[in-house]
Each structure stands twice: as C-alpha cells, then as structure tokens.
C-alpha cells in the first residue's frame, strides 16, 4: 500500500510537470501566477501588499457590490416580496460555502504538490482534478479551460451590462430634455467613451479609476435607497410570492449579483494574516453577510417602492423632479465606464497570451493587442445592441456563466480533492459535505437550465421569435440533472 501511495504521488508530480512543459521554467510560472493575481485584484487592493483585515473586507465588498445590486428590485419583482429575501439568503449561503471550498482546495493542492506560488481559480480546479481519483484526472485540462472560458464570458457579460446601463441612462437623461433617442443610437453614443477607456493598459491608472468608480457607486446607492424610503406603499400591495415561471429570472439576476468569486483567492492571498480570511468571523463570512444584507435591502426597497414598474436598474426609476437624479445618474454612468475598464482587463489578459502563442511572434505586439481590445469591445457592443434589455441580459449572464463559477465548479473541485483520500474523512460526520455538494450541484444544474431558458424565452418574446415547447425544456432540464448525478457518482 505504501508503494502504491508513492507511485501515485510520483504520478501526480510527473503529470504536473508534463502539463506545464510549454512554460520555460518554475520561475516563469511564479511570475505568471503573480501577474494573474495582480490582474484579478487590481482596483480592489487599494493599499500596498499585504492588506489588513479591514482593507480586505472593504475590497471584498467593492468586488461584490457592482451593477448587479441595482437590478435586485427587478429580481424581487420576479421572486416576490417575501419569497425573494429567503431565496437570496439561501443563494448567498451556498455561495459563501462554495467560496470556503475553493479556498480550502487551493491550500490543499499547494501543500500536496509543494508549490511555491498560490494557485488561482482555474489552476486550483486543474490541479484538484489532476491529483484526484483516476476517473477525474483526464478532465483536468478541460476544467481549467472551462473556468477560464466562463470567466471570460462572465467578464464580457458584465461589460455588456455596463454598456446597456450607460446607454439606458443616456436615453433617460436625454428624454428629460425632450430629446428622444433610439436605443441603438444611445448604445452607439456610449461606444466612444467606453472604447477610449478600454485602451488603457496601465494597471496603476486603472486602479485609480476603480477607486473613483467605487466612490461614485457608493454615493449613488445611498441616494437611491434614500429616495426609495419615502412614500412607501403598503406591503400588501405587492405580490408576496411571484408566479413560478418568473422565479428562474430571479435566480439568474441574484446569482449575477454575487459576482465576486473570482476575487476570493486573490484577496485571501494578499492578506497580512490569511488565517483571518476564512474563520467564523473572518473576512469571507462577514463580507458575505454584509453583501447579502445589502442585496436584500436594495431589492426589497426597490420592489416595494416601484412595484411592477421597477426597471432593470433602479437608477432608471429615478424621476426628473428628484433633486439628485441627474447628479446620481451622471456619477454612476462615469463610475460604470471606469468599472468597464477594470472588468475588461481580465478577459484581455486571458485571451491575449493565447492569441500571441498561436499567431505570434508579432513585429508590433502593441498594435495587435490594441486590435484585440477593439475587437472585443465591438463584440460586447454588438451583443448589447442585439439584446438591448438590461434586466434580461443580467439574468442570462447570471444563469449561464455565474452559475458555473459560483455553484458548479467549487463542489466539483472539492470532490476531486477529497476523492484522492480513500477514507473520505474530509466530508465530515455523516458525509454532510458530500450531501451539500450534491445539493449545490443539483441547484446549479436546475438554475442553469431553467434560468437560461426563462431568459432566452423572455428575450425571444421581446422579439417575437418562437421558442421550443415547455415539454422540450423539461426534457432538457431533466437531462442536465441526470448528467450532474452521474458525474457525482
């Protein structure tokens, strides 16, 4: 048995070396890991390394509370005034559980393989599968690429949402001056400042822009909540529980709002005392409690105030006569444009090395990178122009990409890590962690199937495009759940 254990350990190390043969040496891997860390944490790390407990908590809140919180009023409309807080709490609890799993898996593979650097999200998943049970090992590269793909989709989706936010805000403000703009024209107008901001390549300058953006978003959110607190109608005038057909839309929007899982590992690794990150009253738990509370408060107040008239962003419900409306919308538009620059940086850093390896070397790499940035920006604008519905786009991106990153990949990663130990003691008493993983995977699979369908259905309904029957959707959802169960077993 000892001999078999040594052989397995040697195989892990051999696989690890072989799968990294394209990189020059261990030093380059460490440099790349540090660079990826800086890309993920840029704009969220305001102080020099390392950060304190409060610094990290503040950075985590900034990373989670973005454009999605402004859509929570629309989410509560799709879930109901009383059901939505419960569902938001459940989703938030599962998200924080999965984030703890991700932190634990990252530490586990680092110790097991004696790595000199801290593995980030995609690498953690890859190494977890690579050092896991034999049936998991052949999928290691696939899951690494899958994580990077969904990170790109999520970040590009954020960028599309930001474009729609800016264009809808332009439309709203122009209408106050009796200038009616077509939605496509407002998107075209927003192209100019966003395209210019996307060409910024300096991380330090982007960090400064992010600090400004965070200040604008915070002030805007406070003013919106202040406005929503006046002249509130009776709670009985709102639906306590929405119709079951709209609950998948709630799921997509709410999971989109919990958008910070890609920052969990960078934030933990940047701390002076990383042990303070995942304790009972550590940064992760405290930060997610605050995040979930703010999402519930914003969604509850937004839906209670505006009812079925609530828009995909609460800023769109601000009336012209409200004294701070123009100031709030203008500042948040500027903040969102700055945030676009930050979110856009991540997919560029993932895609550019692959383009350079496949098509390079280039005589003028700077021009090629600028060209790639322009193409990616145009793709986000084309997607936003094709589906110019802010609430539906948020729900779609949440159901498709955020579900995989937040609900599906972490439990799979944990099962790969624990599966390498035949005793499975890591699942806890009565294997409660395994049960939790299965529940999370089922919720993620169901949420992905129903949320994606509901979002696509509503989008097609807006354009009057026929879609598959409900029986076909049920069959597709059942197939996904069965596939998830087979993967678990």
Coordinates of C-alpha atoms in Angstrom, one line a residue:
X1 CA 0.0 0.0 0.0
X2 CA 2.9 2.3 0.8
X3 CA 4.4 1.5 -2.6
X4 CA 1.2 2.3 -4.4
X5 CA 0.9 5.5 -2.5
X6 CA 4.4 6.6 -3.5
X7 CA 3.7 5.6 -7.1
X8 CA 0.5 7.7 -7.1
X9 CA 2.3 10.6 -5.6
X10 CA 5.1 10.4 -8.2
X11 CA 2.5 10.2 -11.0
X12 CA 0.9 13.4 -9.7
X13 CA 4.3 15.1 -9.8
X14 CA 5.0 13.7 -13.3
X15 CA 1.6 14.8 -14.6
X16 CA 2.1 18.2 -13.1
X17 CA 5.5 18.7 -14.9
X18 CA 4.3 17.3 -18.2
X19 CA 1.2 19.6 -18.3
X20 CA 3.5 22.6 -17.7
X21 CA 6.1 21.6 -20.3
X22 CA 5.2 24.5 -22.5
X23 CA 6.3 27.0 -19.9
X24 CA 10.0 27.7 -19.7
X25 CA 10.7 27.0 -16.0
X26 CA 9.3 27.3 -12.5
X27 CA 10.3 30.9 -12.2
X28 CA 8.2 31.9 -15.1
X29 CA 5.2 30.1 -13.6
X30 CA 5.6 32.0 -10.4
X31 CA 5.8 35.3 -12.3
X32 CA 2.7 34.4 -14.3
X33 CA 0.8 33.5 -11.2
X34 CA 1.7 36.8 -9.5
X35 CA 0.6 38.7 -12.6
X36 CA -2.7 36.9 -12.8
X37 CA -3.1 37.7 -9.1
X38 CA -2.5 41.4 -9.8
X39 CA -4.9 41.4 -12.7
X40 CA -7.7 39.9 -10.6
X41 CA -7.1 42.1 -7.6
X42 CA -6.4 45.4 -9.4
X43 CA -8.8 48.1 -8.3
X44 CA -9.8 46.1 -5.3
X45 CA -6.4 46.3 -3.5
X46 CA -6.1 49.9 -2.5
X47 CA -3.1 49.5 -0.3
X48 CA 0.4 48.1 -0.8
X49 CA 0.8 44.4 -0.1
X50 CA -0.1 42.9 2.3
X51 CA -3.6 44.1 3.4
X52 CA -5.2 44.2 6.8
X53 CA -8.5 42.6 7.8
X54 CA -10.4 45.9 7.2
X55 CA -8.7 46.6 3.9
X56 CA -9.6 43.1 2.7
X57 CA -13.2 43.4 3.9
X58 CA -13.6 46.7 2.1
X59 CA -12.1 45.3 -1.0
X60 CA -14.4 42.3 -0.9
X61 CA -17.4 44.5 -0.6
X62 CA -16.3 46.6 -3.6
X63 CA -15.8 43.4 -5.6
X64 CA -19.3 42.0 -4.8
X65 CA -21.4 45.1 -4.9
X66 CA -21.4 46.2 -8.6
X67 CA -24.1 46.8 -11.2
X68 CA -26.0 43.7 -10.1
X69 CA -27.2 45.3 -6.9
X70 CA -29.1 47.9 -8.9
X71 CA -31.0 45.1 -10.6
X72 CA -32.2 43.5 -7.3
X73 CA -35.5 45.4 -7.4
X74 CA -36.3 43.7 -10.7
X75 CA -35.2 40.4 -9.2
X76 CA -37.6 40.8 -6.3
X77 CA -40.4 41.5 -8.8
X78 CA -39.7 38.1 -10.3
X79 CA -39.5 36.4 -7.0
X80 CA -42.0 38.1 -4.7
X81 CA -41.6 40.5 -1.8
X82 CA -41.4 37.7 0.9
X83 CA -40.0 34.8 -1.1
X84 CA -37.1 36.7 -2.6
X85 CA -35.4 37.6 0.7
X86 CA -35.5 33.9 1.7
X87 CA -34.1 32.8 -1.7
X88 CA -31.4 35.5 -1.7
X89 CA -30.3 34.3 1.8
X90 CA -30.2 30.7 0.6
X91 CA -28.2 31.5 -2.5
X92 CA -25.8 33.7 -0.5
X93 CA -25.3 30.9 2.0
X94 CA -24.5 28.4 -0.7
X95 CA -22.1 30.9 -2.4
X96 CA -20.1 31.5 0.8
X97 CA -20.0 27.7 1.4
X98 CA -18.6 27.3 -2.1
X99 CA -16.1 30.1 -1.6
X100 CA -14.8 28.3 1.5
X101 CA -14.5 25.1 -0.5
X102 CA -12.4 27.0 -3.1
X103 CA -10.0 28.4 -0.5
X104 CA -9.6 25.0 1.1
X105 CA -8.9 23.3 -2.2
X106 CA -6.4 25.9 -3.2
X107 CA -4.5 25.4 0.0
X108 CA -4.7 21.6 -0.3
X109 CA -3.2 21.3 -3.8
X110 CA -0.5 23.8 -2.9
X111 CA 0.6 21.7 0.1
X112 CA 0.2 18.4 -1.8
X113 CA 2.3 19.5 -4.7
X114 CA 4.6 21.8 -2.7
X115 CA 4.0 24.7 -5.0
X116 CA 6.0 27.9 -4.5
X117 CA 3.1 30.1 -5.7
X118 CA -0.6 30.3 -4.7
X119 CA -2.8 28.7 -7.5
X120 CA -5.6 30.9 -8.8
X121 CA -9.1 29.7 -9.6
X122 CA -8.5 27.8 -12.9
X123 CA -5.2 26.3 -11.8
X124 CA -6.8 25.2 -8.5
X125 CA -9.5 23.3 -10.4
X126 CA -7.0 21.8 -12.8
X127 CA -4.6 20.5 -10.1
X128 CA -7.5 19.3 -7.9
X129 CA -8.6 17.0 -10.8
X130 CA -5.1 16.1 -11.7
X131 CA -4.3 14.9 -8.2
X132 CA -7.7 13.4 -7.6
X133 CA -9.1 9.9 -8.4
X134 CA -8.1 8.3 -11.6
X135 CA -11.5 9.0 -13.2
X136 CA -11.1 12.7 -12.6
X137 CA -7.5 13.1 -13.9
X138 CA -8.3 13.1 -17.6
X139 CA -10.6 16.1 -17.2
X140 CA -8.0 18.4 -15.5
X141 CA -7.1 20.5 -18.6
X142 CA -10.8 20.6 -19.7
X143 CA -11.9 22.1 -16.4
X144 CA -9.0 24.6 -16.4
X145 CA -10.0 25.8 -19.8
X146 CA -13.7 25.7 -18.8
X147 CA -13.1 28.0 -15.8
X148 CA -11.1 30.5 -18.0
X149 CA -13.9 30.3 -20.6
X150 CA -16.6 31.1 -18.1
X151 CA -14.5 33.8 -16.5
X152 CA -14.2 35.4 -20.0
X153 CA -18.0 35.0 -20.6
X154 CA -18.8 36.5 -17.2
X155 CA -16.5 39.5 -17.5
X156 CA -17.6 40.2 -21.1
X157 CA -21.2 39.8 -19.9
X158 CA -20.5 42.4 -17.2
X159 CA -19.2 44.7 -19.9
X160 CA -22.4 44.2 -22.0
X161 CA -24.5 45.0 -18.9
X162 CA -22.4 48.2 -18.3
X163 CA -22.9 49.2 -21.9
X164 CA -26.7 48.8 -21.5
X165 CA -26.6 50.7 -18.2
X166 CA -24.8 53.7 -19.8
X167 CA -27.0 53.7 -22.9
X168 CA -30.2 53.5 -20.9
X169 CA -29.0 56.3 -18.7
X170 CA -28.2 58.4 -21.7
X171 CA -31.7 57.7 -23.1
X172 CA -33.3 58.6 -19.7
X173 CA -31.4 61.9 -19.3
X174 CA -32.0 63.0 -22.9
X175 CA -35.7 62.4 -22.5
X176 CA -35.7 64.9 -19.7
X177 CA -34.5 67.5 -22.2
X178 CA -37.2 66.3 -24.7
X179 CA -34.7 64.6 -26.9
X180 CA -35.9 61.1 -27.8
X181 CA -33.0 58.7 -28.7
X182 CA -33.4 55.3 -30.2
X183 CA -31.8 52.6 -28.0
X184 CA -29.4 51.7 -30.8
X185 CA -28.3 55.4 -31.1
X186 CA -27.7 55.6 -27.4
X187 CA -25.6 52.5 -27.5
X188 CA -23.6 54.0 -30.4
X189 CA -23.0 57.2 -28.4
X190 CA -21.8 55.2 -25.4
X191 CA -19.3 53.4 -27.6
X192 CA -17.0 56.4 -27.8
X193 CA -16.1 56.9 -24.1
X194 CA -16.1 53.1 -23.4
X195 CA -13.8 52.3 -26.4
X196 CA -11.3 55.0 -25.2
X197 CA -11.3 53.7 -21.7
X198 CA -10.8 50.1 -22.8
X199 CA -7.5 51.0 -24.4
X200 CA -5.9 51.9 -21.0
X201 CA -3.3 49.2 -20.3
X202 CA -1.7 50.7 -17.2
X203 CA -2.7 48.8 -14.1
X204 CA -2.0 51.6 -11.6
X205 CA -4.1 54.0 -13.6
X206 CA -6.9 51.5 -13.8
X207 CA -6.7 51.1 -10.0
X208 CA -7.2 54.9 -9.6
X209 CA -10.2 54.8 -12.0
X210 CA -11.6 51.9 -10.0
X211 CA -11.3 53.9 -6.7
X212 CA -13.3 56.8 -8.4
X213 CA -15.9 54.3 -9.7
X214 CA -16.4 52.7 -6.3
X215 CA -16.9 56.2 -4.7
X216 CA -19.5 57.1 -7.4
X217 CA -21.3 53.8 -7.0
X218 CA -21.4 54.1 -3.2
X219 CA -22.8 57.6 -3.2
X220 CA -25.3 56.7 -5.9
X221 CA -26.6 53.6 -4.0
X222 CA -27.0 55.6 -0.8
X223 CA -29.1 58.3 -2.6
X224 CA -31.2 55.7 -4.3
X225 CA -32.0 53.9 -1.0
X226 CA -32.8 57.4 0.5
X227 CA -35.3 58.1 -2.3
X228 CA -36.9 54.7 -2.0
X229 CA -37.5 55.2 1.7
X230 CA -40.1 57.9 1.2
X231 CA -43.8 57.5 0.4
X232 CA -43.7 53.7 0.5
X233 CA -47.0 51.9 -0.3
X234 CA -48.4 49.1 1.8
X235 CA -46.7 45.8 1.7
X236 CA -50.0 44.2 0.9
X237 CA -49.9 46.0 -2.5
X238 CA -47.1 43.8 -3.7
X239 CA -47.0 40.1 -4.6
X240 CA -45.6 38.1 -1.7
X241 CA -44.7 35.2 -4.0
X242 CA -44.3 35.7 -7.7
X243 CA -45.6 33.2 -10.4
X244 CA -43.3 30.2 -10.6
X245 CA -42.5 30.9 -14.3
X246 CA -40.6 34.1 -13.3
X247 CA -38.6 32.7 -10.4
X248 CA -35.8 31.4 -12.8
X249 CA -35.3 35.0 -13.8
X250 CA -34.9 35.9 -10.1
X251 CA -32.3 33.2 -9.8
X252 CA -30.3 34.5 -12.8
X253 CA -30.3 38.1 -11.5
X254 CA -29.5 37.2 -7.9
X255 CA -26.6 34.9 -8.8
X256 CA -25.3 37.6 -11.1
X257 CA -25.3 40.0 -8.1
X258 CA -23.0 37.6 -6.1
X259 CA -20.2 38.4 -8.6
X260 CA -17.1 38.2 -6.5
X261 CA -16.0 34.5 -6.5
X262 CA -13.1 35.2 -8.9
X263 CA -11.7 37.6 -6.3
X264 CA -11.8 35.2 -3.3
X265 CA -8.4 33.6 -3.8
X266 CA -6.5 36.9 -4.7
X267 CA -8.0 38.7 -1.7
X268 CA -7.1 35.9 0.7
X269 CA -3.6 35.6 -0.6
X270 CA -3.0 39.4 -0.3
X271 CA -3.7 39.5 3.5
X272 CA -1.1 40.0 6.2
X273 CA -2.7 37.2 8.1
X274 CA -4.5 34.9 5.6
X275 CA -5.9 32.8 8.5
X276 CA -8.3 35.8 9.2
X277 CA -10.0 35.3 5.9
X278 CA -11.9 32.1 6.4
X279 CA -12.5 31.9 10.1
X280 CA -16.0 32.1 11.7
X281 CA -15.8 35.9 11.9
X282 CA -13.3 36.2 9.1
X283 CA -13.4 38.5 6.1
X284 CA -15.3 35.9 3.9
X285 CA -18.2 35.3 6.3
X286 CA -18.6 38.9 7.4
X287 CA -18.2 40.3 3.9
X288 CA -20.9 37.9 2.5
X289 CA -23.3 38.7 5.4
X290 CA -23.0 42.4 4.6
X291 CA -23.3 41.8 0.8
X292 CA -26.3 39.6 1.2
X293 CA -28.0 42.1 3.6
X294 CA -27.4 45.0 1.2
X295 CA -28.8 42.9 -1.8
X296 CA -31.9 42.0 0.2
X297 CA -32.4 45.6 1.4
X298 CA -32.0 47.1 -2.1
X299 CA -34.2 44.5 -3.7
X300 CA -36.9 44.8 -1.0
X301 CA -37.0 48.6 -1.0
X302 CA -36.8 48.9 -4.8
X303 CA -39.7 46.5 -5.5
X304 CA -41.8 47.9 -2.6
X305 CA -41.3 51.4 -3.8
X306 CA -41.9 50.9 -7.6
X307 CA -43.8 47.6 -7.8
X308 CA -44.2 46.1 -11.2
X309 CA -42.8 49.4 -12.7
X310 CA -39.3 48.6 -11.3
X311 CA -36.7 48.7 -14.0
X312 CA -33.6 46.6 -14.7
X313 CA -31.6 49.3 -12.8
X314 CA -33.1 51.4 -10.0
X315 CA -31.5 54.5 -11.5
X316 CA -33.9 54.2 -14.4
X317 CA -36.8 54.7 -11.9
X318 CA -35.5 58.0 -10.6
X319 CA -37.8 60.8 -11.7
X320 CA -36.7 64.0 -13.2
X321 CA -38.1 66.1 -10.4
X322 CA -36.0 64.4 -7.8
X323 CA -33.2 66.9 -7.0
X324 CA -30.3 64.4 -7.1
X325 CA -31.4 62.4 -10.1
X326 CA -29.1 64.0 -12.7
X327 CA -26.2 64.0 -10.3
X328 CA -26.6 60.4 -9.3
X329 CA -27.1 59.1 -12.8
X330 CA -24.2 61.1 -14.2
X331 CA -21.8 60.0 -11.5
X332 CA -22.9 56.4 -11.8
X333 CA -22.5 56.5 -15.5
X334 CA -19.0 57.7 -15.1
X335 CA -18.4 55.0 -12.4
X336 CA -19.7 52.3 -14.7
X337 CA -17.5 53.4 -17.6
X338 CA -14.4 53.2 -15.2
X339 CA -15.6 49.8 -14.0
X340 CA -15.8 48.6 -17.6
X341 CA -12.1 49.3 -17.9
X342 CA -11.4 47.1 -14.9
X343 CA -13.7 44.2 -15.9
X344 CA -12.4 44.3 -19.5
X345 CA -8.8 43.9 -18.4
X346 CA -9.4 40.3 -17.2
X347 CA -10.6 38.7 -20.5
X348 CA -7.8 40.5 -22.3
X349 CA -5.2 39.1 -20.0
X350 CA -6.7 35.6 -20.6
X351 CA -7.1 35.8 -24.3
X352 CA -4.1 37.8 -25.4
X353 CA -1.4 35.2 -24.4
X354 CA -3.3 32.6 -26.4
X355 CA -3.5 34.9 -29.5
X356 CA 0.2 35.7 -29.1
X357 CA 1.2 32.0 -28.9
X358 CA -1.0 31.0 -31.8
X359 CA -0.4 33.8 -34.2
X360 CA 2.8 35.4 -32.9
X361 CA 5.5 36.5 -32.6
X362 CA 4.4 39.9 -33.9
X363 CA 6.6 42.7 -35.2
X364 CA 4.3 45.2 -33.4
X365 CA 2.7 43.4 -30.5
X366 CA 1.2 46.6 -29.1
X367 CA -0.8 47.2 -32.3
X368 CA -2.0 43.6 -32.2
X369 CA -3.1 43.9 -28.6
X370 CA -4.9 47.2 -29.3
X371 CA -6.6 45.5 -32.2
X372 CA -7.7 42.6 -30.0
X373 CA -9.1 45.1 -27.5
X374 CA -11.0 47.0 -30.2
X375 CA -12.5 43.7 -31.5
X376 CA -13.5 42.5 -28.0
X377 CA -15.1 45.9 -27.3
X378 CA -17.1 45.7 -30.5
X379 CA -18.2 42.2 -29.6
X380 CA -19.6 43.5 -26.3
X381 CA -21.4 46.3 -28.1
X382 CA -22.8 44.0 -30.8
X383 CA -24.2 41.7 -28.1
X384 CA -25.7 44.6 -26.2
X385 CA -27.2 46.0 -29.3
X386 CA -28.7 42.7 -30.3
X387 CA -30.3 42.2 -26.8
X388 CA -30.9 45.8 -25.5
X389 CA -32.8 44.7 -22.4
X390 CA -30.8 45.3 -19.3
X391 CA -32.8 43.1 -16.9
X392 CA -32.9 40.1 -19.3
X393 CA -29.2 40.4 -20.1
X394 CA -28.3 40.3 -16.4
X395 CA -30.5 37.3 -15.8
X396 CA -29.0 35.5 -18.8
X397 CA -25.4 36.1 -17.9
X398 CA -26.1 35.1 -14.3
X399 CA -27.8 31.8 -15.3
X400 CA -25.2 30.8 -17.8
X401 CA -21.8 31.9 -16.5
X402 CA -22.2 32.9 -12.9
X403 CA -23.9 29.6 -12.1
X404 CA -21.0 27.6 -13.2
X405 CA -18.4 29.7 -11.5
X406 CA -20.3 30.1 -8.2
X407 CA -22.2 26.9 -7.8
X408 CA -20.9 24.1 -10.0
X409 CA -17.1 24.3 -10.2
X410 CA -16.3 24.7 -6.5
X411 CA -18.1 21.5 -5.3
X412 CA -16.6 19.5 -8.2
X413 CA -13.2 20.8 -7.2
X414 CA -13.8 19.8 -3.6
X415 CA -15.0 16.3 -4.6
X416 CA -11.8 15.8 -6.6
X417 CA -9.6 16.8 -3.7
X418 CA -11.5 14.7 -1.1
X419 CA -11.8 11.8 -3.6
X420 CA -8.0 11.4 -3.6
X421 CA -8.3 10.2 0.0
X422 CA -9.9 6.8 0.1
X423 CA -11.2 7.4 3.6
X424 CA -13.2 10.5 2.5
X425 CA -12.8 11.9 6.0
X426 CA -12.9 15.4 4.5
X427 CA -16.7 15.1 4.0
X428 CA -17.3 15.3 7.8
X429 CA -19.6 13.4 10.0
X430 CA -22.4 11.6 8.1
X431 CA -20.6 12.9 5.0
X432 CA -22.6 16.1 5.3
X433 CA -20.2 18.0 2.9
X434 CA -20.9 15.4 0.2
X435 CA -24.6 15.9 0.7
X436 CA -24.1 19.7 0.5
X437 CA -22.1 19.3 -2.7
X438 CA -24.8 17.2 -4.3
X439 CA -27.5 19.7 -3.3
X440 CA -25.4 22.6 -4.7
X441 CA -24.7 20.8 -8.0
X442 CA -28.4 20.0 -8.4
X443 CA -29.4 23.6 -7.6
X444 CA -26.7 24.8 -10.1
X445 CA -27.9 22.5 -12.8
X446 CA -31.5 23.3 -12.3
X447 CA -30.8 27.0 -12.0
X448 CA -28.7 26.9 -15.2
X449 CA -31.4 25.0 -17.2
X450 CA -34.5 27.0 -16.0
X451 CA -32.7 30.4 -15.7
X452 CA -31.2 30.1 -19.2
X453 CA -34.5 29.0 -20.7
X454 CA -36.5 31.7 -19.0
X455 CA -34.1 34.4 -20.0
X456 CA -33.9 33.2 -23.6
X457 CA -37.7 32.8 -23.7
X458 CA -38.3 36.4 -22.5
X459 CA -35.7 37.7 -24.9
X460 CA -37.3 35.8 -27.8
X461 CA -40.7 37.0 -26.6
X462 CA -39.5 40.6 -26.9
X463 CA -38.5 39.9 -30.5
X464 CA -41.5 37.6 -31.1
X465 CA -39.3 34.7 -32.0
X466 CA -40.8 31.2 -31.5
X467 CA -39.1 29.0 -29.0
X468 CA -39.2 25.3 -28.0
X469 CA -42.1 23.9 -26.2
X470 CA -42.3 23.6 -22.4
X471 CA -42.1 19.8 -22.8
X472 CA -38.7 20.1 -24.6
X473 CA -37.5 22.4 -21.8
X474 CA -38.5 19.9 -19.1
X475 CA -36.7 17.1 -21.0
X476 CA -33.5 19.3 -21.3
X477 CA -33.6 20.2 -17.6
X478 CA -34.1 16.6 -16.6
X479 CA -31.1 15.6 -18.8
X480 CA -28.8 18.1 -17.2
X481 CA -29.8 17.0 -13.7
X482 CA -29.2 13.3 -14.6
X483 CA -25.8 14.2 -16.1
X484 CA -25.0 16.0 -12.8
X485 CA -26.0 13.0 -10.8
X486 CA -23.9 10.7 -12.9
X487 CA -20.9 13.0 -12.5
X488 CA -21.3 12.9 -8.7
X489 CA -21.4 9.1 -8.6

